[in-house]
């Protein structure tokens, strides 16, 4: 009898644990570029929101995406017109703005918001298709870039974007380093959104990115925010 009770207890414990796991399992809503592409195809007809500025949007965006500027005055008004019970896809340049927008939308009752992890930069790095509203050129060529780094001085390249918060935070001290070390260092700032093809060729798929060239060779690179003192260690 005791053995039977033990078996029944063990079985119920296993079943309860399995149910518990099933109840806490959540759908992954932070998707890689490939997953994002597959999911938008699977849920075709669902709105895709590009939450960058209109200028960024015009230089390249996902096919069929609607531009609703996260920092615009009417973001909430435009989003409120969407059906909260249906899936929504969202992206920006590198993921920061879309993450903030997605979290706000979820707090306002949207049930299924899918984010493009790493933003359109990861999309471009994966060679996925996009469209443009602009006839603007592709920006700096690789040959032009190589000419800039072909210097007898150290060349510190700063890949940035206007809406990248860490980029903005780093700019003042990078300018300061450039001014105080002008005799032996050149600072080159490259707007990633204006130089999409170059970033793709150089495998720049996140921001900010610093590259240091010494004697015309790449000797150091860093992705993400980095403090001034850590950069100074590299340029001595």
mmCIF file with all atom_site columns, C-alpha atoms in Angstrom:
data_model
loop_
_atom_site.group_PDB
_atom_site.id
_atom_site.type_symbol
_atom_site.label_atom_id
_atom_site.label_alt_id
_atom_site.label_comp_id
_atom_site.label_asym_id
_atom_site.label_entity_id
_atom_site.label_seq_id
_atom_site.pdbx_PDB_ins_code
_atom_site.Cartn_x
_atom_site.Cartn_y
_atom_site.Cartn_z
_atom_site.occupancy
_atom_site.B_iso_or_equiv
_atom_site.pdbx_formal_charge
_atom_site.auth_seq_id
_atom_site.auth_comp_id
_atom_site.auth_asym_id
_atom_site.auth_atom_id
_atom_site.pdbx_PDB_model_num
ATOM 1   C CA . UNK A 1 1   ? 0.000  0.000  0.000   1.00 0.00 ? 1   UNK A CA 1
ATOM 2   C CA . UNK A 1 2   ? 2.818  2.378  0.900   1.00 0.00 ? 2   UNK A CA 1
ATOM 3   C CA . UNK A 1 3   ? 4.593  1.577  -2.355  1.00 0.00 ? 3   UNK A CA 1
ATOM 4   C CA . UNK A 1 4   ? 1.413  2.343  -4.294  1.00 0.00 ? 4   UNK A CA 1
ATOM 5   C CA . UNK A 1 5   ? 0.968  5.679  -2.531  1.00 0.00 ? 5   UNK A CA 1
ATOM 6   C CA . UNK A 1 6   ? 4.602  6.556  -3.227  1.00 0.00 ? 6   UNK A CA 1
ATOM 7   C CA . UNK A 1 7   ? 4.228  5.759  -6.939  1.00 0.00 ? 7   UNK A CA 1
ATOM 8   C CA . UNK A 1 8   ? 1.036  7.853  -7.165  1.00 0.00 ? 8   UNK A CA 1
ATOM 9   C CA . UNK A 1 9   ? 2.730  10.741 -5.359  1.00 0.00 ? 9   UNK A CA 1
ATOM 10  C CA . UNK A 1 10  ? 5.791  10.584 -7.629  1.00 0.00 ? 10  UNK A CA 1
ATOM 11  C CA . UNK A 1 11  ? 3.635  10.486 -10.764 1.00 0.00 ? 11  UNK A CA 1
ATOM 12  C CA . UNK A 1 12  ? 1.571  13.467 -9.644  1.00 0.00 ? 12  UNK A CA 1
ATOM 13  C CA . UNK A 1 13  ? 4.748  15.400 -8.839  1.00 0.00 ? 13  UNK A CA 1
ATOM 14  C CA . UNK A 1 14  ? 6.153  14.756 -12.335 1.00 0.00 ? 14  UNK A CA 1
ATOM 15  C CA . UNK A 1 15  ? 2.860  15.737 -13.978 1.00 0.00 ? 15  UNK A CA 1
ATOM 16  C CA . UNK A 1 16  ? 2.622  18.908 -11.890 1.00 0.00 ? 16  UNK A CA 1
ATOM 17  C CA . UNK A 1 17  ? 6.198  19.845 -12.773 1.00 0.00 ? 17  UNK A CA 1
ATOM 18  C CA . UNK A 1 18  ? 5.530  19.285 -16.462 1.00 0.00 ? 18  UNK A CA 1
ATOM 19  C CA . UNK A 1 19  ? 2.403  21.438 -16.305 1.00 0.00 ? 19  UNK A CA 1
ATOM 20  C CA . UNK A 1 20  ? 4.292  24.125 -14.454 1.00 0.00 ? 20  UNK A CA 1
ATOM 21  C CA . UNK A 1 21  ? 6.949  24.213 -17.140 1.00 0.00 ? 21  UNK A CA 1
ATOM 22  C CA . UNK A 1 22  ? 4.313  24.408 -19.821 1.00 0.00 ? 22  UNK A CA 1
ATOM 23  C CA . UNK A 1 23  ? 2.597  27.322 -18.102 1.00 0.00 ? 23  UNK A CA 1
ATOM 24  C CA . UNK A 1 24  ? 5.807  29.358 -17.710 1.00 0.00 ? 24  UNK A CA 1
ATOM 25  C CA . UNK A 1 25  ? 7.126  28.736 -21.238 1.00 0.00 ? 25  UNK A CA 1
ATOM 26  C CA . UNK A 1 26  ? 7.092  31.949 -23.240 1.00 0.00 ? 26  UNK A CA 1
ATOM 27  C CA . UNK A 1 27  ? 7.327  32.747 -26.918 1.00 0.00 ? 27  UNK A CA 1
ATOM 28  C CA . UNK A 1 28  ? 10.659 34.229 -27.944 1.00 0.00 ? 28  UNK A CA 1
ATOM 29  C CA . UNK A 1 29  ? 9.924  37.769 -29.143 1.00 0.00 ? 29  UNK A CA 1
ATOM 30  C CA . UNK A 1 30  ? 13.530 38.969 -29.527 1.00 0.00 ? 30  UNK A CA 1
ATOM 31  C CA . UNK A 1 31  ? 14.539 37.536 -32.902 1.00 0.00 ? 31  UNK A CA 1
ATOM 32  C CA . UNK A 1 32  ? 17.712 37.360 -34.962 1.00 0.00 ? 32  UNK A CA 1
ATOM 33  C CA . UNK A 1 33  ? 17.581 38.866 -38.440 1.00 0.00 ? 33  UNK A CA 1
ATOM 34  C CA . UNK A 1 34  ? 16.906 35.492 -40.060 1.00 0.00 ? 34  UNK A CA 1
ATOM 35  C CA . UNK A 1 35  ? 14.246 34.589 -37.485 1.00 0.00 ? 35  UNK A CA 1
ATOM 36  C CA . UNK A 1 36  ? 12.652 38.014 -37.907 1.00 0.00 ? 36  UNK A CA 1
ATOM 37  C CA . UNK A 1 37  ? 12.483 37.544 -41.685 1.00 0.00 ? 37  UNK A CA 1
ATOM 38  C CA . UNK A 1 38  ? 10.971 34.082 -41.305 1.00 0.00 ? 38  UNK A CA 1
ATOM 39  C CA . UNK A 1 39  ? 8.437  35.253 -38.729 1.00 0.00 ? 39  UNK A CA 1
ATOM 40  C CA . UNK A 1 40  ? 7.267  38.205 -40.826 1.00 0.00 ? 40  UNK A CA 1
ATOM 41  C CA . UNK A 1 41  ? 6.765  35.778 -43.714 1.00 0.00 ? 41  UNK A CA 1
ATOM 42  C CA . UNK A 1 42  ? 4.887  33.360 -41.450 1.00 0.00 ? 42  UNK A CA 1
ATOM 43  C CA . UNK A 1 43  ? 2.670  36.148 -40.107 1.00 0.00 ? 43  UNK A CA 1
ATOM 44  C CA . UNK A 1 44  ? 2.407  38.073 -43.378 1.00 0.00 ? 44  UNK A CA 1
ATOM 45  C CA . UNK A 1 45  ? -0.002 40.967 -43.138 1.00 0.00 ? 45  UNK A CA 1
ATOM 46  C CA . UNK A 1 46  ? 1.091  41.868 -39.603 1.00 0.00 ? 46  UNK A CA 1
ATOM 47  C CA . UNK A 1 47  ? 2.348  45.459 -39.272 1.00 0.00 ? 47  UNK A CA 1
ATOM 48  C CA . UNK A 1 48  ? 6.114  46.042 -39.334 1.00 0.00 ? 48  UNK A CA 1
ATOM 49  C CA . UNK A 1 49  ? 7.141  49.252 -37.566 1.00 0.00 ? 49  UNK A CA 1
ATOM 50  C CA . UNK A 1 50  ? 10.349 51.128 -38.294 1.00 0.00 ? 50  UNK A CA 1
ATOM 51  C CA . UNK A 1 51  ? 10.748 53.429 -35.287 1.00 0.00 ? 51  UNK A CA 1
ATOM 52  C CA . UNK A 1 52  ? 13.722 55.410 -36.638 1.00 0.00 ? 52  UNK A CA 1
ATOM 53  C CA . UNK A 1 53  ? 13.555 58.970 -37.940 1.00 0.00 ? 53  UNK A CA 1
ATOM 54  C CA . UNK A 1 54  ? 12.018 59.668 -41.361 1.00 0.00 ? 54  UNK A CA 1
ATOM 55  C CA . UNK A 1 55  ? 15.484 60.546 -42.674 1.00 0.00 ? 55  UNK A CA 1
ATOM 56  C CA . UNK A 1 56  ? 16.909 57.192 -41.536 1.00 0.00 ? 56  UNK A CA 1
ATOM 57  C CA . UNK A 1 57  ? 13.885 55.403 -42.960 1.00 0.00 ? 57  UNK A CA 1
ATOM 58  C CA . UNK A 1 58  ? 14.325 57.048 -46.373 1.00 0.00 ? 58  UNK A CA 1
ATOM 59  C CA . UNK A 1 59  ? 17.876 55.709 -46.669 1.00 0.00 ? 59  UNK A CA 1
ATOM 60  C CA . UNK A 1 60  ? 16.790 52.080 -46.366 1.00 0.00 ? 60  UNK A CA 1
ATOM 61  C CA . UNK A 1 61  ? 14.086 50.064 -44.622 1.00 0.00 ? 61  UNK A CA 1
ATOM 62  C CA . UNK A 1 62  ? 12.365 46.688 -44.628 1.00 0.00 ? 62  UNK A CA 1
ATOM 63  C CA . UNK A 1 63  ? 9.891  46.153 -47.441 1.00 0.00 ? 63  UNK A CA 1
ATOM 64  C CA . UNK A 1 64  ? 6.398  47.137 -46.315 1.00 0.00 ? 64  UNK A CA 1
ATOM 65  C CA . UNK A 1 65  ? 7.548  48.701 -43.030 1.00 0.00 ? 65  UNK A CA 1
ATOM 66  C CA . UNK A 1 66  ? 5.652  51.700 -41.670 1.00 0.00 ? 66  UNK A CA 1
ATOM 67  C CA . UNK A 1 67  ? 7.721  54.544 -40.256 1.00 0.00 ? 67  UNK A CA 1
ATOM 68  C CA . UNK A 1 68  ? 6.590  55.682 -36.798 1.00 0.00 ? 68  UNK A CA 1
ATOM 69  C CA . UNK A 1 69  ? 9.357  57.719 -35.181 1.00 0.00 ? 69  UNK A CA 1
ATOM 70  C CA . UNK A 1 70  ? 9.860  56.618 -31.556 1.00 0.00 ? 70  UNK A CA 1
ATOM 71  C CA . UNK A 1 71  ? 11.032 60.133 -30.715 1.00 0.00 ? 71  UNK A CA 1
ATOM 72  C CA . UNK A 1 72  ? 8.262  61.795 -32.692 1.00 0.00 ? 72  UNK A CA 1
ATOM 73  C CA . UNK A 1 73  ? 5.376  63.693 -31.125 1.00 0.00 ? 73  UNK A CA 1
ATOM 74  C CA . UNK A 1 74  ? 2.662  61.374 -32.420 1.00 0.00 ? 74  UNK A CA 1
ATOM 75  C CA . UNK A 1 75  ? 4.182  57.933 -31.720 1.00 0.00 ? 75  UNK A CA 1
ATOM 76  C CA . UNK A 1 76  ? 1.542  56.944 -29.170 1.00 0.00 ? 76  UNK A CA 1
ATOM 77  C CA . UNK A 1 77  ? -1.298 58.266 -31.310 1.00 0.00 ? 77  UNK A CA 1
ATOM 78  C CA . UNK A 1 78  ? -0.195 56.242 -34.347 1.00 0.00 ? 78  UNK A CA 1
ATOM 79  C CA . UNK A 1 79  ? 0.458  53.076 -32.351 1.00 0.00 ? 79  UNK A CA 1
ATOM 80  C CA . UNK A 1 80  ? -2.925 53.376 -30.619 1.00 0.00 ? 80  UNK A CA 1
ATOM 81  C CA . UNK A 1 81  ? -4.579 52.833 -34.000 1.00 0.00 ? 81  UNK A CA 1
ATOM 82  C CA . UNK A 1 82  ? -3.137 49.299 -34.206 1.00 0.00 ? 82  UNK A CA 1
ATOM 83  C CA . UNK A 1 83  ? -4.960 46.152 -33.065 1.00 0.00 ? 83  UNK A CA 1
ATOM 84  C CA . UNK A 1 84  ? -3.376 45.177 -29.719 1.00 0.00 ? 84  UNK A CA 1
ATOM 85  C CA . UNK A 1 85  ? -4.552 41.575 -30.021 1.00 0.00 ? 85  UNK A CA 1
ATOM 86  C CA . UNK A 1 86  ? -2.565 40.922 -33.216 1.00 0.00 ? 86  UNK A CA 1
ATOM 87  C CA . UNK A 1 87  ? 1.209  40.449 -33.748 1.00 0.00 ? 87  UNK A CA 1
ATOM 88  C CA . UNK A 1 88  ? 3.373  43.491 -34.407 1.00 0.00 ? 88  UNK A CA 1
ATOM 89  C CA . UNK A 1 89  ? 6.995  43.592 -35.640 1.00 0.00 ? 89  UNK A CA 1
ATOM 90  C CA . UNK A 1 90  ? 9.329  46.400 -34.660 1.00 0.00 ? 90  UNK A CA 1
ATOM 91  C CA . UNK A 1 91  ? 12.910 47.474 -35.375 1.00 0.00 ? 91  UNK A CA 1
ATOM 92  C CA . UNK A 1 92  ? 15.304 50.456 -35.383 1.00 0.00 ? 92  UNK A CA 1
ATOM 93  C CA . UNK A 1 93  ? 18.979 50.926 -36.294 1.00 0.00 ? 93  UNK A CA 1
ATOM 94  C CA . UNK A 1 94  ? 20.652 48.807 -33.624 1.00 0.00 ? 94  UNK A CA 1
ATOM 95  C CA . UNK A 1 95  ? 17.879 47.766 -31.218 1.00 0.00 ? 95  UNK A CA 1
ATOM 96  C CA . UNK A 1 96  ? 17.787 50.444 -28.509 1.00 0.00 ? 96  UNK A CA 1
ATOM 97  C CA . UNK A 1 97  ? 14.804 52.494 -29.631 1.00 0.00 ? 97  UNK A CA 1
ATOM 98  C CA . UNK A 1 98  ? 12.786 49.487 -30.761 1.00 0.00 ? 98  UNK A CA 1
ATOM 99  C CA . UNK A 1 99  ? 13.322 47.792 -27.390 1.00 0.00 ? 99  UNK A CA 1
ATOM 100 C CA . UNK A 1 100 ? 12.032 50.858 -25.543 1.00 0.00 ? 100 UNK A CA 1
ATOM 101 C CA . UNK A 1 101 ? 9.081  51.172 -27.919 1.00 0.00 ? 101 UNK A CA 1
ATOM 102 C CA . UNK A 1 102 ? 8.239  47.458 -27.669 1.00 0.00 ? 102 UNK A CA 1
ATOM 103 C CA . UNK A 1 103 ? 8.282  47.552 -23.867 1.00 0.00 ? 103 UNK A CA 1
ATOM 104 C CA . UNK A 1 104 ? 5.938  50.536 -23.851 1.00 0.00 ? 104 UNK A CA 1
ATOM 105 C CA . UNK A 1 105 ? 3.596  48.832 -26.289 1.00 0.00 ? 105 UNK A CA 1
ATOM 106 C CA . UNK A 1 106 ? 3.512  45.699 -24.142 1.00 0.00 ? 106 UNK A CA 1
ATOM 107 C CA . UNK A 1 107 ? 2.731  47.793 -21.060 1.00 0.00 ? 107 UNK A CA 1
ATOM 108 C CA . UNK A 1 108 ? -0.167 49.315 -22.988 1.00 0.00 ? 108 UNK A CA 1
ATOM 109 C CA . UNK A 1 109 ? -1.673 45.915 -23.768 1.00 0.00 ? 109 UNK A CA 1
ATOM 110 C CA . UNK A 1 110 ? -0.078 44.671 -26.992 1.00 0.00 ? 110 UNK A CA 1
ATOM 111 C CA . UNK A 1 111 ? -0.024 40.884 -26.733 1.00 0.00 ? 111 UNK A CA 1
ATOM 112 C CA . UNK A 1 112 ? 2.655  39.929 -29.277 1.00 0.00 ? 112 UNK A CA 1
ATOM 113 C CA . UNK A 1 113 ? 5.481  42.338 -30.160 1.00 0.00 ? 113 UNK A CA 1
ATOM 114 C CA . UNK A 1 114 ? 8.463  40.889 -32.052 1.00 0.00 ? 114 UNK A CA 1
ATOM 115 C CA . UNK A 1 115 ? 11.775 42.792 -31.959 1.00 0.00 ? 115 UNK A CA 1
ATOM 116 C CA . UNK A 1 116 ? 14.621 42.621 -34.476 1.00 0.00 ? 116 UNK A CA 1
ATOM 117 C CA . UNK A 1 117 ? 17.640 41.989 -32.242 1.00 0.00 ? 117 UNK A CA 1
ATOM 118 C CA . UNK A 1 118 ? 20.479 44.317 -33.215 1.00 0.00 ? 118 UNK A CA 1
ATOM 119 C CA . UNK A 1 119 ? 18.215 46.293 -35.518 1.00 0.00 ? 119 UNK A CA 1
ATOM 120 C CA . UNK A 1 120 ? 18.552 46.850 -39.247 1.00 0.00 ? 120 UNK A CA 1
ATOM 121 C CA . UNK A 1 121 ? 22.356 46.732 -38.943 1.00 0.00 ? 121 UNK A CA 1
ATOM 122 C CA . UNK A 1 122 ? 22.105 43.000 -38.206 1.00 0.00 ? 122 UNK A CA 1
ATOM 123 C CA . UNK A 1 123 ? 19.581 42.691 -41.033 1.00 0.00 ? 123 UNK A CA 1
ATOM 124 C CA . UNK A 1 124 ? 22.061 44.266 -43.448 1.00 0.00 ? 124 UNK A CA 1
ATOM 125 C CA . UNK A 1 125 ? 24.923 42.150 -42.114 1.00 0.00 ? 125 UNK A CA 1
ATOM 126 C CA . UNK A 1 126 ? 22.842 39.059 -42.946 1.00 0.00 ? 126 UNK A CA 1
ATOM 127 C CA . UNK A 1 127 ? 22.415 40.358 -46.534 1.00 0.00 ? 127 UNK A CA 1
ATOM 128 C CA . UNK A 1 128 ? 18.633 40.442 -46.232 1.00 0.00 ? 128 UNK A CA 1
ATOM 129 C CA . UNK A 1 129 ? 16.681 42.654 -48.658 1.00 0.00 ? 129 UNK A CA 1
ATOM 130 C CA . UNK A 1 130 ? 15.595 46.215 -47.963 1.00 0.00 ? 130 UNK A CA 1
ATOM 131 C CA . UNK A 1 131 ? 14.158 49.064 -49.960 1.00 0.00 ? 131 UNK A CA 1
ATOM 132 C CA . UNK A 1 132 ? 14.742 52.814 -50.058 1.00 0.00 ? 132 UNK A CA 1
ATOM 133 C CA . UNK A 1 133 ? 12.809 56.005 -50.727 1.00 0.00 ? 133 UNK A CA 1
ATOM 134 C CA . UNK A 1 134 ? 15.972 57.878 -51.628 1.00 0.00 ? 134 UNK A CA 1
ATOM 135 C CA . UNK A 1 135 ? 18.318 57.990 -54.586 1.00 0.00 ? 135 UNK A CA 1
ATOM 136 C CA . UNK A 1 136 ? 21.218 58.945 -52.333 1.00 0.00 ? 136 UNK A CA 1
ATOM 137 C CA . UNK A 1 137 ? 24.569 57.302 -53.018 1.00 0.00 ? 137 UNK A CA 1
ATOM 138 C CA . UNK A 1 138 ? 25.836 54.439 -50.925 1.00 0.00 ? 138 UNK A CA 1
ATOM 139 C CA . UNK A 1 139 ? 28.316 56.655 -49.108 1.00 0.00 ? 139 UNK A CA 1
ATOM 140 C CA . UNK A 1 140 ? 32.046 56.116 -48.783 1.00 0.00 ? 140 UNK A CA 1
ATOM 141 C CA . UNK A 1 141 ? 33.648 53.362 -50.831 1.00 0.00 ? 141 UNK A CA 1
ATOM 142 C CA . UNK A 1 142 ? 36.086 50.826 -49.405 1.00 0.00 ? 142 UNK A CA 1
ATOM 143 C CA . UNK A 1 143 ? 38.805 52.390 -51.550 1.00 0.00 ? 143 UNK A CA 1
ATOM 144 C CA . UNK A 1 144 ? 38.116 55.808 -50.040 1.00 0.00 ? 144 UNK A CA 1
ATOM 145 C CA . UNK A 1 145 ? 38.117 54.308 -46.548 1.00 0.00 ? 145 UNK A CA 1
ATOM 146 C CA . UNK A 1 146 ? 41.466 52.612 -47.177 1.00 0.00 ? 146 UNK A CA 1
ATOM 147 C CA . UNK A 1 147 ? 42.874 55.958 -48.326 1.00 0.00 ? 147 UNK A CA 1
ATOM 148 C CA . UNK A 1 148 ? 41.812 57.575 -45.036 1.00 0.00 ? 148 UNK A CA 1
ATOM 149 C CA . UNK A 1 149 ? 43.540 54.904 -42.957 1.00 0.00 ? 149 UNK A CA 1
ATOM 150 C CA . UNK A 1 150 ? 46.667 55.037 -45.111 1.00 0.00 ? 150 UNK A CA 1
ATOM 151 C CA . UNK A 1 151 ? 48.400 57.590 -42.900 1.00 0.00 ? 151 UNK A CA 1
ATOM 152 C CA . UNK A 1 152 ? 51.706 57.988 -41.121 1.00 0.00 ? 152 UNK A CA 1
ATOM 153 C CA . UNK A 1 153 ? 49.724 59.008 -38.052 1.00 0.00 ? 153 UNK A CA 1
ATOM 154 C CA . UNK A 1 154 ? 47.500 56.740 -35.968 1.00 0.00 ? 154 UNK A CA 1
ATOM 155 C CA . UNK A 1 155 ? 43.948 56.739 -37.344 1.00 0.00 ? 155 UNK A CA 1
ATOM 156 C CA . UNK A 1 156 ? 41.054 56.276 -34.920 1.00 0.00 ? 156 UNK A CA 1
ATOM 157 C CA . UNK A 1 157 ? 37.830 55.481 -36.777 1.00 0.00 ? 157 UNK A CA 1
ATOM 158 C CA . UNK A 1 158 ? 34.530 56.090 -35.006 1.00 0.00 ? 158 UNK A CA 1
ATOM 159 C CA . UNK A 1 159 ? 31.487 54.383 -36.554 1.00 0.00 ? 159 UNK A CA 1
ATOM 160 C CA . UNK A 1 160 ? 28.429 56.122 -35.107 1.00 0.00 ? 160 UNK A CA 1
ATOM 161 C CA . UNK A 1 161 ? 24.804 57.088 -35.707 1.00 0.00 ? 161 UNK A CA 1
ATOM 162 C CA . UNK A 1 162 ? 22.962 60.270 -34.814 1.00 0.00 ? 162 UNK A CA 1
ATOM 163 C CA . UNK A 1 163 ? 20.496 58.423 -32.583 1.00 0.00 ? 163 UNK A CA 1
ATOM 164 C CA . UNK A 1 164 ? 23.012 56.154 -30.853 1.00 0.00 ? 164 UNK A CA 1
ATOM 165 C CA . UNK A 1 165 ? 23.139 57.175 -27.174 1.00 0.00 ? 165 UNK A CA 1
ATOM 166 C CA . UNK A 1 166 ? 26.575 55.634 -26.413 1.00 0.00 ? 166 UNK A CA 1
ATOM 167 C CA . UNK A 1 167 ? 27.915 57.301 -29.577 1.00 0.00 ? 167 UNK A CA 1
ATOM 168 C CA . UNK A 1 168 ? 26.766 60.691 -28.311 1.00 0.00 ? 168 UNK A CA 1
ATOM 169 C CA . UNK A 1 169 ? 28.292 60.037 -24.907 1.00 0.00 ? 169 UNK A CA 1
ATOM 170 C CA . UNK A 1 170 ? 31.670 59.149 -26.412 1.00 0.00 ? 170 UNK A CA 1
ATOM 171 C CA . UNK A 1 171 ? 31.884 61.985 -28.953 1.00 0.00 ? 171 UNK A CA 1
ATOM 172 C CA . UNK A 1 172 ? 33.096 64.764 -26.576 1.00 0.00 ? 172 UNK A CA 1
ATOM 173 C CA . UNK A 1 173 ? 36.057 62.795 -25.261 1.00 0.00 ? 173 UNK A CA 1
ATOM 174 C CA . UNK A 1 174 ? 36.919 61.470 -28.744 1.00 0.00 ? 174 UNK A CA 1
ATOM 175 C CA . UNK A 1 175 ? 37.018 65.070 -30.002 1.00 0.00 ? 175 UNK A CA 1
ATOM 176 C CA . UNK A 1 176 ? 39.190 65.983 -27.029 1.00 0.00 ? 176 UNK A CA 1
ATOM 177 C CA . UNK A 1 177 ? 41.630 63.144 -27.772 1.00 0.00 ? 177 UNK A CA 1
ATOM 178 C CA . UNK A 1 178 ? 41.707 64.215 -31.413 1.00 0.00 ? 178 UNK A CA 1
ATOM 179 C CA . UNK A 1 179 ? 42.562 67.808 -30.479 1.00 0.00 ? 179 UNK A CA 1
ATOM 180 C CA . UNK A 1 180 ? 45.216 67.044 -27.863 1.00 0.00 ? 180 UNK A CA 1
ATOM 181 C CA . UNK A 1 181 ? 46.911 64.383 -30.001 1.00 0.00 ? 181 UNK A CA 1
ATOM 182 C CA . UNK A 1 182 ? 46.544 66.109 -33.378 1.00 0.00 ? 182 UNK A CA 1
ATOM 183 C CA . UNK A 1 183 ? 50.268 65.808 -34.041 1.00 0.00 ? 183 UNK A CA 1
ATOM 184 C CA . UNK A 1 184 ? 50.120 62.015 -34.108 1.00 0.00 ? 184 UNK A CA 1
ATOM 185 C CA . UNK A 1 185 ? 46.473 60.929 -34.374 1.00 0.00 ? 185 UNK A CA 1
ATOM 186 C CA . UNK A 1 186 ? 43.639 61.499 -36.851 1.00 0.00 ? 186 UNK A CA 1
ATOM 187 C CA . UNK A 1 187 ? 39.997 60.943 -35.853 1.00 0.00 ? 187 UNK A CA 1
ATOM 188 C CA . UNK A 1 188 ? 37.679 59.771 -38.650 1.00 0.00 ? 188 UNK A CA 1
ATOM 189 C CA . UNK A 1 189 ? 33.952 59.708 -37.868 1.00 0.00 ? 189 UNK A CA 1
ATOM 190 C CA . UNK A 1 190 ? 31.703 57.631 -40.152 1.00 0.00 ? 190 UNK A CA 1
ATOM 191 C CA . UNK A 1 191 ? 27.920 57.752 -39.948 1.00 0.00 ? 191 UNK A CA 1
ATOM 192 C CA . UNK A 1 192 ? 26.851 54.117 -40.251 1.00 0.00 ? 192 UNK A CA 1
ATOM 193 C CA . UNK A 1 193 ? 23.430 54.963 -41.638 1.00 0.00 ? 193 UNK A CA 1
ATOM 194 C CA . UNK A 1 194 ? 24.951 57.038 -44.449 1.00 0.00 ? 194 UNK A CA 1
ATOM 195 C CA . UNK A 1 195 ? 27.557 54.379 -45.260 1.00 0.00 ? 195 UNK A CA 1
ATOM 196 C CA . UNK A 1 196 ? 25.618 51.141 -45.292 1.00 0.00 ? 196 UNK A CA 1
ATOM 197 C CA . UNK A 1 197 ? 27.655 49.333 -47.931 1.00 0.00 ? 197 UNK A CA 1
ATOM 198 C CA . UNK A 1 198 ? 30.953 50.211 -46.269 1.00 0.00 ? 198 UNK A CA 1
ATOM 199 C CA . UNK A 1 199 ? 29.695 48.926 -42.921 1.00 0.00 ? 199 UNK A CA 1
ATOM 200 C CA . UNK A 1 200 ? 28.616 45.712 -44.590 1.00 0.00 ? 200 UNK A CA 1
ATOM 201 C CA . UNK A 1 201 ? 32.038 45.249 -46.182 1.00 0.00 ? 201 UNK A CA 1
ATOM 202 C CA . UNK A 1 202 ? 33.787 45.918 -42.869 1.00 0.00 ? 202 UNK A CA 1
ATOM 203 C CA . UNK A 1 203 ? 31.374 43.690 -40.882 1.00 0.00 ? 203 UNK A CA 1
ATOM 204 C CA . UNK A 1 204 ? 30.192 46.601 -38.752 1.00 0.00 ? 204 UNK A CA 1
ATOM 205 C CA . UNK A 1 205 ? 26.921 45.271 -37.341 1.00 0.00 ? 205 UNK A CA 1
ATOM 206 C CA . UNK A 1 206 ? 26.681 47.117 -34.034 1.00 0.00 ? 206 UNK A CA 1
ATOM 207 C CA . UNK A 1 207 ? 27.298 50.616 -32.677 1.00 0.00 ? 207 UNK A CA 1
ATOM 208 C CA . UNK A 1 208 ? 29.386 52.368 -31.617 1.00 0.00 ? 208 UNK A CA 1
ATOM 209 C CA . UNK A 1 209 ? 32.518 50.789 -33.109 1.00 0.00 ? 209 UNK A CA 1
ATOM 210 C CA . UNK A 1 210 ? 36.053 52.121 -32.736 1.00 0.00 ? 210 UNK A CA 1
ATOM 211 C CA . UNK A 1 211 ? 38.907 50.948 -34.941 1.00 0.00 ? 211 UNK A CA 1
ATOM 212 C CA . UNK A 1 212 ? 42.529 51.947 -34.464 1.00 0.00 ? 212 UNK A CA 1
ATOM 213 C CA . UNK A 1 213 ? 45.030 51.837 -37.321 1.00 0.00 ? 213 UNK A CA 1
ATOM 214 C CA . UNK A 1 214 ? 48.753 52.055 -36.608 1.00 0.00 ? 214 UNK A CA 1
ATOM 215 C CA . UNK A 1 215 ? 51.290 52.028 -39.431 1.00 0.00 ? 215 UNK A CA 1
ATOM 216 C CA . UNK A 1 216 ? 48.354 51.604 -41.833 1.00 0.00 ? 216 UNK A CA 1
ATOM 217 C CA . UNK A 1 217 ? 47.216 48.358 -40.161 1.00 0.00 ? 217 UNK A CA 1
ATOM 218 C CA . UNK A 1 218 ? 44.188 47.636 -37.982 1.00 0.00 ? 218 UNK A CA 1
ATOM 219 C CA . UNK A 1 219 ? 45.560 46.963 -34.482 1.00 0.00 ? 219 UNK A CA 1
ATOM 220 C CA . UNK A 1 220 ? 42.507 47.309 -32.231 1.00 0.00 ? 220 UNK A CA 1
ATOM 221 C CA . UNK A 1 221 ? 38.726 47.385 -32.397 1.00 0.00 ? 221 UNK A CA 1
ATOM 222 C CA . UNK A 1 222 ? 35.946 47.825 -29.851 1.00 0.00 ? 222 UNK A CA 1
ATOM 223 C CA . UNK A 1 223 ? 32.177 47.475 -30.133 1.00 0.00 ? 223 UNK A CA 1
ATOM 224 C CA . UNK A 1 224 ? 29.920 49.228 -27.631 1.00 0.00 ? 224 UNK A CA 1
ATOM 225 C CA . UNK A 1 225 ? 30.528 51.975 -25.114 1.00 0.00 ? 225 UNK A CA 1
ATOM 226 C CA . UNK A 1 226 ? 34.076 52.322 -23.814 1.00 0.00 ? 226 UNK A CA 1
ATOM 227 C CA . UNK A 1 227 ? 35.475 54.823 -21.314 1.00 0.00 ? 227 UNK A CA 1
ATOM 228 C CA . UNK A 1 228 ? 37.980 57.520 -22.284 1.00 0.00 ? 228 UNK A CA 1
ATOM 229 C CA . UNK A 1 229 ? 40.801 56.074 -20.161 1.00 0.00 ? 229 UNK A CA 1
ATOM 230 C CA . UNK A 1 230 ? 40.492 52.728 -21.924 1.00 0.00 ? 230 UNK A CA 1
ATOM 231 C CA . UNK A 1 231 ? 40.789 54.364 -25.330 1.00 0.00 ? 231 UNK A CA 1
ATOM 232 C CA . UNK A 1 232 ? 43.831 56.356 -24.153 1.00 0.00 ? 232 UNK A CA 1
ATOM 233 C CA . UNK A 1 233 ? 45.554 53.096 -23.257 1.00 0.00 ? 233 UNK A CA 1
ATOM 234 C CA . UNK A 1 234 ? 45.323 52.050 -26.911 1.00 0.00 ? 234 UNK A CA 1
ATOM 235 C CA . UNK A 1 235 ? 46.521 55.300 -28.511 1.00 0.00 ? 235 UNK A CA 1
ATOM 236 C CA . UNK A 1 236 ? 49.691 55.781 -26.441 1.00 0.00 ? 236 UNK A CA 1
#
